[in-house]
Short mmCIF file of C-alpha atoms in Angstrom, two decimals:
data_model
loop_
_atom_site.label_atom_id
_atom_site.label_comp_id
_atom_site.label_asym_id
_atom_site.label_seq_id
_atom_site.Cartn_x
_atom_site.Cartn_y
_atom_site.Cartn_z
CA UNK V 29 0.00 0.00 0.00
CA UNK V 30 1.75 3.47 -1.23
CA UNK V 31 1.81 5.73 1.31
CA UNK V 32 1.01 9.72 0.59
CA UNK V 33 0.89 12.43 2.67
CA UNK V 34 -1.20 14.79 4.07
CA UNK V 35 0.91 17.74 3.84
CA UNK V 36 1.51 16.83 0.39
CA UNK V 37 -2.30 16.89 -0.62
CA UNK V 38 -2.57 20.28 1.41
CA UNK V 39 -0.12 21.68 -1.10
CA UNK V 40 -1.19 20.78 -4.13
CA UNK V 41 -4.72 21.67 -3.19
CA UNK V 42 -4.06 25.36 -2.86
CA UNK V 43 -1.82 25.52 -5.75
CA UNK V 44 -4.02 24.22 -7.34
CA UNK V 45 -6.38 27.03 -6.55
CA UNK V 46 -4.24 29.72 -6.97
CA UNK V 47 -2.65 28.67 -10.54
CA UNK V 48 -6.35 27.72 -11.46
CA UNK V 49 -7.92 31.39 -10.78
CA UNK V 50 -4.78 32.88 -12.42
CA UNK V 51 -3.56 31.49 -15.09
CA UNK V 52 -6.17 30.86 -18.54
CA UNK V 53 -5.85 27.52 -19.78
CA UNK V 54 -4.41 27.59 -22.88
CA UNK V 55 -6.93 25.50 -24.84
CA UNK V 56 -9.26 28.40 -24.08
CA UNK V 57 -6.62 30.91 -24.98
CA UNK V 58 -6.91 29.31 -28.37
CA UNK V 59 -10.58 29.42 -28.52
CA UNK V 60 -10.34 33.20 -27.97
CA UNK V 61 -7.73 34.00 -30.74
CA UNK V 62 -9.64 31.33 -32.90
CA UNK V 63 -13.12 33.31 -32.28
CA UNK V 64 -11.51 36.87 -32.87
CA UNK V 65 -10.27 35.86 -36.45
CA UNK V 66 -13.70 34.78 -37.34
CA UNK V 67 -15.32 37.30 -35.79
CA UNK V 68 -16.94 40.20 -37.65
CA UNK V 69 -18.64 42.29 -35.16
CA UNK V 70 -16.80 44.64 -33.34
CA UNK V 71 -18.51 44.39 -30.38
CA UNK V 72 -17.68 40.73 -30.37
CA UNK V 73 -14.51 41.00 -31.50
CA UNK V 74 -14.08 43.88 -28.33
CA UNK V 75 -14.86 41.68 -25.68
CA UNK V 76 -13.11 38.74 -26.99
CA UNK V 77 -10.09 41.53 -26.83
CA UNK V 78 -10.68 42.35 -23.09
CA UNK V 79 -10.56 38.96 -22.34
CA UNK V 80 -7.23 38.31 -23.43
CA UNK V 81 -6.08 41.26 -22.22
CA UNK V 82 -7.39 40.05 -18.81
CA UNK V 83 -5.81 36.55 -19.12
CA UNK V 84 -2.54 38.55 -19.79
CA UNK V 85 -3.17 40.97 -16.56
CA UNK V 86 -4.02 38.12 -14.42
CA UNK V 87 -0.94 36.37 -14.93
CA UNK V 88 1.40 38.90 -14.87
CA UNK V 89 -0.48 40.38 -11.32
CA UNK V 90 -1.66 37.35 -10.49
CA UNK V 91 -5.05 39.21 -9.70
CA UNK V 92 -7.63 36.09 -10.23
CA UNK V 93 -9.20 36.06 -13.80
CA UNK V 94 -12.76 36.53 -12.41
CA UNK V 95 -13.83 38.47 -9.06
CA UNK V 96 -15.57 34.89 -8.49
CA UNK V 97 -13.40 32.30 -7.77
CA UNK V 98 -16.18 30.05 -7.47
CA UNK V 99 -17.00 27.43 -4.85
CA UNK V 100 -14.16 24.48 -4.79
CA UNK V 101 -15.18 21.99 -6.71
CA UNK V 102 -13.14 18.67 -6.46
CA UNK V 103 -13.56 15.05 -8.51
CA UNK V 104 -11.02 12.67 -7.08
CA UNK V 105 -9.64 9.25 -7.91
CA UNK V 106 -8.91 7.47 -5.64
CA UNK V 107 -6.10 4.69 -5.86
CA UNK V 108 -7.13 1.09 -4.10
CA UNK V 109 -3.49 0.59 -3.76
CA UNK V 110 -2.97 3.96 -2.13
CA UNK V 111 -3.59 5.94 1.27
CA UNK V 112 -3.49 9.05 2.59
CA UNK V 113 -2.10 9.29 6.00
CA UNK V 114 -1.44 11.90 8.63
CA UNK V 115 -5.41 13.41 8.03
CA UNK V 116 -8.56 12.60 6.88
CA UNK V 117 -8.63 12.92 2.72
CA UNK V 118 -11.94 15.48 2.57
CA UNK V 119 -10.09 17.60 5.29
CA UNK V 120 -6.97 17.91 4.23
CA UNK V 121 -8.82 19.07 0.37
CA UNK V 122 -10.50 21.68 2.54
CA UNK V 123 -7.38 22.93 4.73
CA UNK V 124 -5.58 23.25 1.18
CA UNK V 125 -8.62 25.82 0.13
CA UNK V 126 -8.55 27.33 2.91
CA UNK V 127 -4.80 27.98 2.19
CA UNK V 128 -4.95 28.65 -1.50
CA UNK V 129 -7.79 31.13 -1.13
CA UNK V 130 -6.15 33.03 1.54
CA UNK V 131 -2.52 32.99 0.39
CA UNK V 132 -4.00 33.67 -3.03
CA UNK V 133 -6.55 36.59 -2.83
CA UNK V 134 -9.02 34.48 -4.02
CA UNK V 135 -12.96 35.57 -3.52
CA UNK V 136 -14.37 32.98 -0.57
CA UNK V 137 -17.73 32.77 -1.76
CA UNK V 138 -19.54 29.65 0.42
CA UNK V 139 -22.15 30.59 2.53
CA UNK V 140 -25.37 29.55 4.62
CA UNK V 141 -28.30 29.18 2.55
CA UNK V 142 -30.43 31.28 4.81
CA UNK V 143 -28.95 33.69 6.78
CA UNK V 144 -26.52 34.44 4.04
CA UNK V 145 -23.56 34.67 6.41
CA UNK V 146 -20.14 33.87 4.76
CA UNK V 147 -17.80 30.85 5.86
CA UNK V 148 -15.48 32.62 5.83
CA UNK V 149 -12.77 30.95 4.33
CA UNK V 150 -13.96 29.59 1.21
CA UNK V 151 -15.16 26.00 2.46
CA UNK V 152 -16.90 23.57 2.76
CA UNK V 153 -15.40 22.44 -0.62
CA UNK V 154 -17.61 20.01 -2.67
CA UNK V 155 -16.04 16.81 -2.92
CA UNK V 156 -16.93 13.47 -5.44
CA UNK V 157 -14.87 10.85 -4.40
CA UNK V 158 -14.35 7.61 -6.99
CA UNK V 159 -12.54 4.59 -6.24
CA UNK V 160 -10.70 3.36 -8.92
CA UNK V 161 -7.69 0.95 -9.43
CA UNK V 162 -3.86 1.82 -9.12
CA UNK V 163 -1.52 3.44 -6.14
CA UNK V 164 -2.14 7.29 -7.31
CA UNK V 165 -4.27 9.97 -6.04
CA UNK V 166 -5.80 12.66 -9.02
CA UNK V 167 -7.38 15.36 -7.94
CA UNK V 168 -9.48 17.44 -10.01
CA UNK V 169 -10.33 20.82 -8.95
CA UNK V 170 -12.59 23.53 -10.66
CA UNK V 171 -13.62 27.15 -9.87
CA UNK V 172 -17.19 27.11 -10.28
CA UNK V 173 -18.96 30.38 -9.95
CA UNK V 174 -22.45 31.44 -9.24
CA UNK V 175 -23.67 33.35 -12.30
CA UNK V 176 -22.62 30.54 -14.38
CA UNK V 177 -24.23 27.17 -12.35
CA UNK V 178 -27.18 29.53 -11.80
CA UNK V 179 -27.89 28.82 -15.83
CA UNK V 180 -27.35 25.03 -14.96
CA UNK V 181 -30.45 23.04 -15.44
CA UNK V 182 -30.97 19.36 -14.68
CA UNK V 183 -34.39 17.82 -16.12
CA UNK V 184 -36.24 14.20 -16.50
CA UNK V 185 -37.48 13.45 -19.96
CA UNK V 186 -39.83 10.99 -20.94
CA UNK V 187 -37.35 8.11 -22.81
CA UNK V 188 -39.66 8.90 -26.44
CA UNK V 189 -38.06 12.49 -26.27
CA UNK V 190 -34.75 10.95 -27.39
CA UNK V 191 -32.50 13.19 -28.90
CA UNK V 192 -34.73 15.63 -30.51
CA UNK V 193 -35.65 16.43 -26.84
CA UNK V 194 -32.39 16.65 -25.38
CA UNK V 195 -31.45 18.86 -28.34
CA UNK V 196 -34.52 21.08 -27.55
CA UNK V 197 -33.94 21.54 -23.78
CA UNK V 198 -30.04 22.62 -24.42
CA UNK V 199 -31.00 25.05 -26.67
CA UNK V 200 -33.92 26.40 -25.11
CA UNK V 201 -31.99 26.38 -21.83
CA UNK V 202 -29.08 28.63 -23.61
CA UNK V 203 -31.48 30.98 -25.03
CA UNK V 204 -32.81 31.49 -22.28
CA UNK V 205 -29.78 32.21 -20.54
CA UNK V 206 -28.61 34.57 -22.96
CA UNK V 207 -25.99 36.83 -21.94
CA UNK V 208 -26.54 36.18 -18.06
CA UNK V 209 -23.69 33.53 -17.57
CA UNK V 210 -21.21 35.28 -19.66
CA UNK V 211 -20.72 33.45 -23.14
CA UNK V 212 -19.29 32.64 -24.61
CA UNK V 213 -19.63 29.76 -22.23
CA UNK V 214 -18.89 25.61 -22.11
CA UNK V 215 -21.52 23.41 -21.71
CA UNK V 216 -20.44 20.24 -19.82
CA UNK V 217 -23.70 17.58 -20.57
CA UNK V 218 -24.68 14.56 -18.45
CA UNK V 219 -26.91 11.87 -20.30
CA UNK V 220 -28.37 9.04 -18.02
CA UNK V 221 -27.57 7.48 -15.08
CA UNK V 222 -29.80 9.23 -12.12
CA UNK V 223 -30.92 12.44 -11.25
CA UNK V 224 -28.20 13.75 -9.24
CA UNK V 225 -25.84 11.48 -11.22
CA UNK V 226 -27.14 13.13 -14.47
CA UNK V 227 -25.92 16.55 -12.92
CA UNK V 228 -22.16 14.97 -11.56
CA UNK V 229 -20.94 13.43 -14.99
CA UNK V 230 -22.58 17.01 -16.73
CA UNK V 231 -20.15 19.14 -14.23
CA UNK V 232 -17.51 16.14 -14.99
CA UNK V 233 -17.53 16.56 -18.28
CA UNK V 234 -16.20 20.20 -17.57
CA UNK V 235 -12.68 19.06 -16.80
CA UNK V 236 -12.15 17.87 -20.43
CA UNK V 237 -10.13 19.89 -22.77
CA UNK V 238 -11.95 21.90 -24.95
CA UNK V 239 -9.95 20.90 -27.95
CA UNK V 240 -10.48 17.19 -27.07
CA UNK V 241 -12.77 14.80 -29.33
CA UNK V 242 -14.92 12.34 -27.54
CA UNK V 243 -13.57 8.42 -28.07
CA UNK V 244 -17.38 7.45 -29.43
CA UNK V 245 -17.83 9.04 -32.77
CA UNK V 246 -21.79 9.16 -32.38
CA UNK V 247 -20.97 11.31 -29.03
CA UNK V 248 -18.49 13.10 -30.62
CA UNK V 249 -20.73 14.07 -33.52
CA UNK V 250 -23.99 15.13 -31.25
CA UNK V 251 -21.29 17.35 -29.22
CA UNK V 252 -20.59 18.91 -32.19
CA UNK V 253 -24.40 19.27 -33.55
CA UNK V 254 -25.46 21.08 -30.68
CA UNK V 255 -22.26 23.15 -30.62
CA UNK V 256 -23.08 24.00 -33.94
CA UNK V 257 -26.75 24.62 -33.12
CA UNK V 258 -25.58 27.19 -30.58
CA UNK V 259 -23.15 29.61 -32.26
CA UNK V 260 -26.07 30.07 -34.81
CA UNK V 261 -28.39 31.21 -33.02
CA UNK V 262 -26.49 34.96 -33.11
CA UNK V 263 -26.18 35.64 -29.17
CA UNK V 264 -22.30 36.03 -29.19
CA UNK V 265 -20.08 37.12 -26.49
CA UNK V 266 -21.61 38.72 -23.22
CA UNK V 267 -24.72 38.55 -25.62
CA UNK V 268 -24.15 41.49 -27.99
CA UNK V 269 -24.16 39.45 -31.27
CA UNK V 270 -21.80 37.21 -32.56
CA UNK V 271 -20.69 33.49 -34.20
CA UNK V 272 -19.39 32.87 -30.47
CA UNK V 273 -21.80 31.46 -28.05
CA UNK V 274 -19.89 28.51 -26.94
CA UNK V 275 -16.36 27.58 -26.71
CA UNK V 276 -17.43 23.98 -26.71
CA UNK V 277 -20.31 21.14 -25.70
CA UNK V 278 -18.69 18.09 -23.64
CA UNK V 279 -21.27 15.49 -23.26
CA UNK V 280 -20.90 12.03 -20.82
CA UNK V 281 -23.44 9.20 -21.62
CA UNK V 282 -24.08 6.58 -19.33
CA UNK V 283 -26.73 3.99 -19.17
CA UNK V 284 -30.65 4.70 -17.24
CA UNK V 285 -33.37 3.38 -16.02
CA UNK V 286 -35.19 2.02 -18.37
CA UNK V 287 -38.46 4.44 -17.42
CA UNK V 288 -35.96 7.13 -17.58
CA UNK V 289 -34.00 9.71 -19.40
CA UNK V 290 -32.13 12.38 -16.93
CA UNK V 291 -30.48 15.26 -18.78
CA UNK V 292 -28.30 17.63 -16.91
CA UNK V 293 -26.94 20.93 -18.52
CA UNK V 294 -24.21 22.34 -16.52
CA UNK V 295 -23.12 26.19 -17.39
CA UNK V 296 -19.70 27.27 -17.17
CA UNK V 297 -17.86 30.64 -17.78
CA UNK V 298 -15.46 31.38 -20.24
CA UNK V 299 -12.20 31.51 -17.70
CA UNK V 300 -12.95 27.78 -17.36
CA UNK V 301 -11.02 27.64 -14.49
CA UNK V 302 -9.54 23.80 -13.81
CA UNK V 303 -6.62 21.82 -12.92
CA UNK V 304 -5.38 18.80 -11.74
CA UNK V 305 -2.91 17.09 -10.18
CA UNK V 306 -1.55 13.25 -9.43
CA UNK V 307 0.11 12.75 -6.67
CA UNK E 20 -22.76 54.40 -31.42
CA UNK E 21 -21.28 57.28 -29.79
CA UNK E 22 -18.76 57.66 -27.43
CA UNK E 23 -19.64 59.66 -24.19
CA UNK E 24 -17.44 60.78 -20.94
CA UNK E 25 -19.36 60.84 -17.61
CA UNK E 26 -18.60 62.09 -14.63
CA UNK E 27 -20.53 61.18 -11.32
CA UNK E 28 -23.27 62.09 -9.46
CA UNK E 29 -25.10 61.59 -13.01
CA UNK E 30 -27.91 63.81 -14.19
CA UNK E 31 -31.68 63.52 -16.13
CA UNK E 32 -29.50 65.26 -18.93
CA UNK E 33 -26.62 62.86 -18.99
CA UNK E 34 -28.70 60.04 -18.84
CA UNK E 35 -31.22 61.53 -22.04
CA UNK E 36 -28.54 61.76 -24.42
CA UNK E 37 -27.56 58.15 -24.16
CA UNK E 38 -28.80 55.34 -26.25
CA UNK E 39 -28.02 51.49 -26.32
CA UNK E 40 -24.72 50.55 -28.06
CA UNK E 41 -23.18 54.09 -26.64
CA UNK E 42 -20.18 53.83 -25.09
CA UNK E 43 -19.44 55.63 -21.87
CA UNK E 44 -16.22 56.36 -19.65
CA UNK E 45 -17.70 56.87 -16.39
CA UNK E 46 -15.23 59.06 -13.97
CA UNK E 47 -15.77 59.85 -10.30
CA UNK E 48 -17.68 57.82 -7.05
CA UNK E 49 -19.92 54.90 -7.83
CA UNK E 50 -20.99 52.18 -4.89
CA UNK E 51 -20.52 48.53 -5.47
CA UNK E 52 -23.96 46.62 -3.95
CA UNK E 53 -25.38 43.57 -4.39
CA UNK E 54 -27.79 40.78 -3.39
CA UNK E 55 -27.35 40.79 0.85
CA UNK E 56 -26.24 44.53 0.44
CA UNK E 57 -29.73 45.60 -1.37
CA UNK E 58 -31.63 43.54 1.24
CA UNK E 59 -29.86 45.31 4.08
CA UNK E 60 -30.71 49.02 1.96
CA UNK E 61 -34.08 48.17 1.59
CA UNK E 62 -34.46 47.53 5.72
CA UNK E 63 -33.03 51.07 6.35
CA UNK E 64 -35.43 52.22 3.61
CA UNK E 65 -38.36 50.50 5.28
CA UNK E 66 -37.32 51.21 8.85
CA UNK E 67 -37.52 54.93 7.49
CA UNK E 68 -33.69 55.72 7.79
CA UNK E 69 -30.52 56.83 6.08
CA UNK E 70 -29.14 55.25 3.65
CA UNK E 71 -25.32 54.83 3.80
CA UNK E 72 -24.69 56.97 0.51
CA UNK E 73 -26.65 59.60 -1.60
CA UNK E 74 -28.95 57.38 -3.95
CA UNK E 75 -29.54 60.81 -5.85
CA UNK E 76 -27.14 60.56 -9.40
CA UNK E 77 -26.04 57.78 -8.07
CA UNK E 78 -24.28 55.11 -10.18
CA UNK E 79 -24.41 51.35 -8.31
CA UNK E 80 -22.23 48.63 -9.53
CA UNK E 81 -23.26 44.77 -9.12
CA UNK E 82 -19.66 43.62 -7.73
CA UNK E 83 -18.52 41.12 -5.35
CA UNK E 84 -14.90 41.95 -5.99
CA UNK E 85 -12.07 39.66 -4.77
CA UNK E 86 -9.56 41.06 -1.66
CA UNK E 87 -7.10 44.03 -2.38
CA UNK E 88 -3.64 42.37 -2.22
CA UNK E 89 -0.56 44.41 -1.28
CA UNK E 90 -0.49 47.71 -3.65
CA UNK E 91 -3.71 47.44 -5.04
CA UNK E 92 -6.48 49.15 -4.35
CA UNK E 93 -8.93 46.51 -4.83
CA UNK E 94 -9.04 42.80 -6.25
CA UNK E 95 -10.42 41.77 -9.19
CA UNK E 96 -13.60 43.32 -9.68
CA UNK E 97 -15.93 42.39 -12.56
CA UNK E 98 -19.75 43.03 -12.73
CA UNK E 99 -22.09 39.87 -10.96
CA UNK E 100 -25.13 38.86 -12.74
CA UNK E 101 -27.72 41.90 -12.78
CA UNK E 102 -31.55 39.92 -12.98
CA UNK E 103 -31.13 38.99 -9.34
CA UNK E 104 -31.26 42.79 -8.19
CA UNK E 105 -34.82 43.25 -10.17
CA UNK E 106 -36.78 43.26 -7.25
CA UNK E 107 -34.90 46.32 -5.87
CA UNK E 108 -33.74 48.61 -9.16
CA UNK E 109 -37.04 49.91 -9.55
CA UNK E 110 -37.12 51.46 -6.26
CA UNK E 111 -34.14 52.80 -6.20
CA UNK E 112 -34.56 54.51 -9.78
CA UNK E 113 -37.56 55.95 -7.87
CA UNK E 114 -35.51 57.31 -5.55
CA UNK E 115 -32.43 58.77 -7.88
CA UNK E 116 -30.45 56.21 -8.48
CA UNK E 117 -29.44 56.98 -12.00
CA UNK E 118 -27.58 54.01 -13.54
CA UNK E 119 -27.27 50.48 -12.44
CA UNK E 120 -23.64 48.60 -13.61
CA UNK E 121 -23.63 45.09 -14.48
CA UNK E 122 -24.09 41.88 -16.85
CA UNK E 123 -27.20 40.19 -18.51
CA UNK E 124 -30.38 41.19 -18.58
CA UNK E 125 -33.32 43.06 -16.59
CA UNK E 126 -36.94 42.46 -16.40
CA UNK E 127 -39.51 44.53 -17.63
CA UNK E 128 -40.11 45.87 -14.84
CA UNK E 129 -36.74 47.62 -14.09
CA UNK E 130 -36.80 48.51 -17.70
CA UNK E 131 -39.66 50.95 -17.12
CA UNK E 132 -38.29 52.19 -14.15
CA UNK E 133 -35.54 53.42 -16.20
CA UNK E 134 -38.18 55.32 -19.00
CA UNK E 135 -39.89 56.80 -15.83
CA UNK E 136 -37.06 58.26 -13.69
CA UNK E 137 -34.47 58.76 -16.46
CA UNK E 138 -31.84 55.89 -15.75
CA UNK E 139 -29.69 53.55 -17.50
CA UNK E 140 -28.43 50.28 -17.23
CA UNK E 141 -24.67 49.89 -18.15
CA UNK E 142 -22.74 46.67 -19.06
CA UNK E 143 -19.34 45.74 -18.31
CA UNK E 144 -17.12 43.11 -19.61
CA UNK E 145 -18.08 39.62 -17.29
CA UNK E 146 -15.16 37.52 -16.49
CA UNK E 147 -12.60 40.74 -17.23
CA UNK E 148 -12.27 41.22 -13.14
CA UNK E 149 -8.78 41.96 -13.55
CA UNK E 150 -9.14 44.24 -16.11
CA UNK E 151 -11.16 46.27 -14.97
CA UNK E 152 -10.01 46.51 -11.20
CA UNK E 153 -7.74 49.30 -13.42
CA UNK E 154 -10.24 51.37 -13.53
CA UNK E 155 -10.89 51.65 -10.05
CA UNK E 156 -8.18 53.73 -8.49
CA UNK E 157 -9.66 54.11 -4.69
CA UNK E 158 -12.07 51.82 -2.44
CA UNK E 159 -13.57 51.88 0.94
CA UNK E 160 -15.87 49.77 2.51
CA UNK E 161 -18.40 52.35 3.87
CA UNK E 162 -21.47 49.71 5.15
CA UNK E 163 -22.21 46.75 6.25
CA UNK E 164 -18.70 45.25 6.19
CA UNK E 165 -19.55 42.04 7.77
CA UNK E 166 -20.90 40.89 4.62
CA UNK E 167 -17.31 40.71 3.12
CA UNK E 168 -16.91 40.71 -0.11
CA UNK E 169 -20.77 41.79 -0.22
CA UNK E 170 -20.20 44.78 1.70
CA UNK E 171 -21.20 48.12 0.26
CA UNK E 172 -17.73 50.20 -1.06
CA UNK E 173 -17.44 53.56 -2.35
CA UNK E 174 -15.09 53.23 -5.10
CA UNK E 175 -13.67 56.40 -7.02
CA UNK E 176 -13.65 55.07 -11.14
CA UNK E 177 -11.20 56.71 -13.75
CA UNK E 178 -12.18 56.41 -17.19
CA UNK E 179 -14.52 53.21 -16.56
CA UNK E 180 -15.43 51.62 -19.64
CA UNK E 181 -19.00 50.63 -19.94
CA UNK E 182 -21.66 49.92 -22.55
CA UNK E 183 -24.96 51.30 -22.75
CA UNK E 184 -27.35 48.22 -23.01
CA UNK E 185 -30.56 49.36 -21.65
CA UNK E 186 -31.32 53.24 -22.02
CA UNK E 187 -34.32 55.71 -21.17
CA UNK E 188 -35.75 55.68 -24.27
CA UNK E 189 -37.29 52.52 -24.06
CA UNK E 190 -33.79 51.13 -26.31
CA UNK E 191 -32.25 47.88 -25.47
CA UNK E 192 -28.46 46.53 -26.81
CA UNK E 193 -28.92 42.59 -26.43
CA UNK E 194 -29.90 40.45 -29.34
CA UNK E 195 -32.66 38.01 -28.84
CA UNK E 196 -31.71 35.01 -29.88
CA UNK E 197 -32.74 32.82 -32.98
CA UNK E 198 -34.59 29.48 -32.40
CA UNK E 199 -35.37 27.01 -34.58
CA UNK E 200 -39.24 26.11 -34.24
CA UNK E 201 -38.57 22.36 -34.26
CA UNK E 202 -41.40 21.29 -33.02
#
């Protein structure tokens, strides 16, 4: 049984979350400069602008990319031939936010529900845990910030809907949306499993790279049907007009009930603010 | 699409000569508010008393930003998303509040409110927090500071580069979008 430990994960939690908030990954960078060549209106091609002048400011200052730096969201795999020891796995992810939010200027964000009151120190983080085989440790972490997931839908369609009606509810959901969660935006899709399982693989699907292709060609092609789909509709970035509405449409499918088809449409911003690490 | 430099407080005449698509460089004090901060505004205005800053010309900007690190005025500091302050713009265009600063879109309500007491609603850049923390040369939290980064700040803006989306003249910047009828 490998051994890791906890001061280790502490560390490469928070920087994790500072380098994350900072520093634009570059297959978005790419999207950006792609977009402003094809481009025509100048209002679109002006905010495209600002936000690479941003992603350079950020990273030179390191002032985070977005005033939000989201609630800590973490997916981690968990090795069977592997343990963490000197603290408990979940609290040693939330010590490290605690440190990469504070050490990093970062925006704490979590609070209670009701009375509104701030935690104070950016936790509780939220956490999926997955065993899986092998002695290593990856966590995932993502920024995920409130104007965005408020866009975020998850919904139970009636198995006859099929595609037609997953297609529908996307785009009606984006329209709807419009310029609220900052496009252009990624759409991270879950297809099947349960309800709240629907919504996990959807914010899952986030983590890909948005210049990836998805290993089932039928998948890949809907992604890019409904990606397609979107830029035409003409809302553009921060909804003045424009070919660029999303940045890209990253879909998981897994297997239902049979009475069943859960769809979950997760929102994210533009910064698409992610990183990971093995340890 | 003009181009237009404003200086705070803002007046009925400032705000009349402004139409969507306009851009404007807003200079001088504006107050950064948002969801727990207009809930605490609105139980001064219902317990009948003060507000902490003069709502007349008054420019409020929907920002959360991040903390000030050493030599910087403020963190990053981009606009939060605007429709969840619909239930209080109205009122406070009632009450002078001339120009509201954030991103996506208002209801219909707020957009009357802005044809009946002369206001505007200005969009900034979402996701550009860094950016446009430039702008802002000065901030002080001046209420409610327990909410952190919800407290209320009086911010002094240089050159702050907005766009005009909604204006008083009934004119709206954001395209609706085009749907396919499928059905």
């Amino acid at each position: 049984m490998r051994e890791i430990q906890a001061a280790d994960v502490v560390e490469a939690v928070a920087t994790m979350c500072m380098k994350a908030n900072t520093e634009l990954p570059q297959d978005v960078r790419n999207k950006f400069e792609q977009a402003m060549a094809e481009e025509t209106s100048p209002s679109a091609k002006e905010v495209l602008r600002q936000l690479l002048e941003n992603a350079d400011l950020s990273q030179e200052t390191k002032l985070p990319l977005c005033q939000d730096c989201g609630l800590a969201v973490f997916y981690v795999e968990v090795g069977d031939d592997c343990k963490v020891v000197g603290g408990n796995l979940r609290e040693l992810i939330n010590e490290g936010v605690r440190k990469g939010y504070d050490v990093g200027f970062l925006r704490k964000s979590a609070c209670d529900p009701f009375s509104r009151a701030n935690t104070g120190d950016g936790t509780p983080a939220i956490v999926h845990f997955d065993m899986v085989p092998g002695d290593k440790l990856k966590i995932s972490y993502m920024a995920k910030g409130g104007g965005a997931e408020n866009m975020s839908r998850v919904t139970m369609l009636a198995p006859a809907q099929g595609w037609e009606g997953i297609k529908k509810f996307v785009l009606n959901r984006v329209a709807e949306a419009g310029p609220n969660p900052c496009p252009p935006t990624i759409l991270g899709i879950g297809i099947g499993g349960t309800f709240e399982h629907a919504a996990k693989i959807a914010k899952k699907s986030l983590l890909r790279k948005l210049d990836d292709t998805h290993p089932d060609p039928a998948v890949a092609a809907m992604e890019k049907e409904l990606e397609d789909a979107i830029n035409d509709m003409g809302i553009g970035p921060m909804g003045l007009g424009g070919k660029t509405t999303v940045l890209g449409v990253k879909m998981t499918v897994e297997p239902c009930h049979l009475a069943s088809l859960p769809l979950a449409v997760n929102v994210q911003c533009h910064s698409q603010r992610h990183e990971e690490v093995v340890l | 699409m003009a181009e237009f430099k404003l200086n705070t407080p803002l007046t009925d005449a400032d705000m009349e000569q402004l139409h969507a698509g306009d851009v404007v460089f807003l200079t001088g004090t504006i107050h950064s508010a948002r969801d727990a901060a207009h809930k605490k505004l609105f139980e001064l205005l219902d317990a009948g008393k003060e507000l902490p800053f003069e709502l007349e010309g008054s420019a409020i900007y929907y920002v959360g930003p991040s903390p000030a690190p050493p030599g910087r005025p403020i963190g990053s500091a981009g606009p939060t998303t605007s429709y969840r302050m619909d239930t209080y713009a109205p009122r406070l265009h009632a009450l002078g509040m001339k120009a509201s600063i954030g991103k996506g879109k208002r209801s219909d309500e707020v957009k009357a409110a802005m044809q009946d007491h002369k206001g505007v609603y200005f969009g900034a850049t979402g996701g550009a927090g860094a950016l446009l923390s430039n702008s802002i040369v000065e901030s002080e939290v001046i209420a409610f500071e327990e909410l952190g980064p919800e407290a209320i700040r009086a911010m002094t803006v240089k050159d702050f580069p907005l766009l005009v989306i909604n204006d008083c003249h009934g004119g709206e910047l954001y395209v609706k979008p085009k749907l396919d009828t499928e059905e």
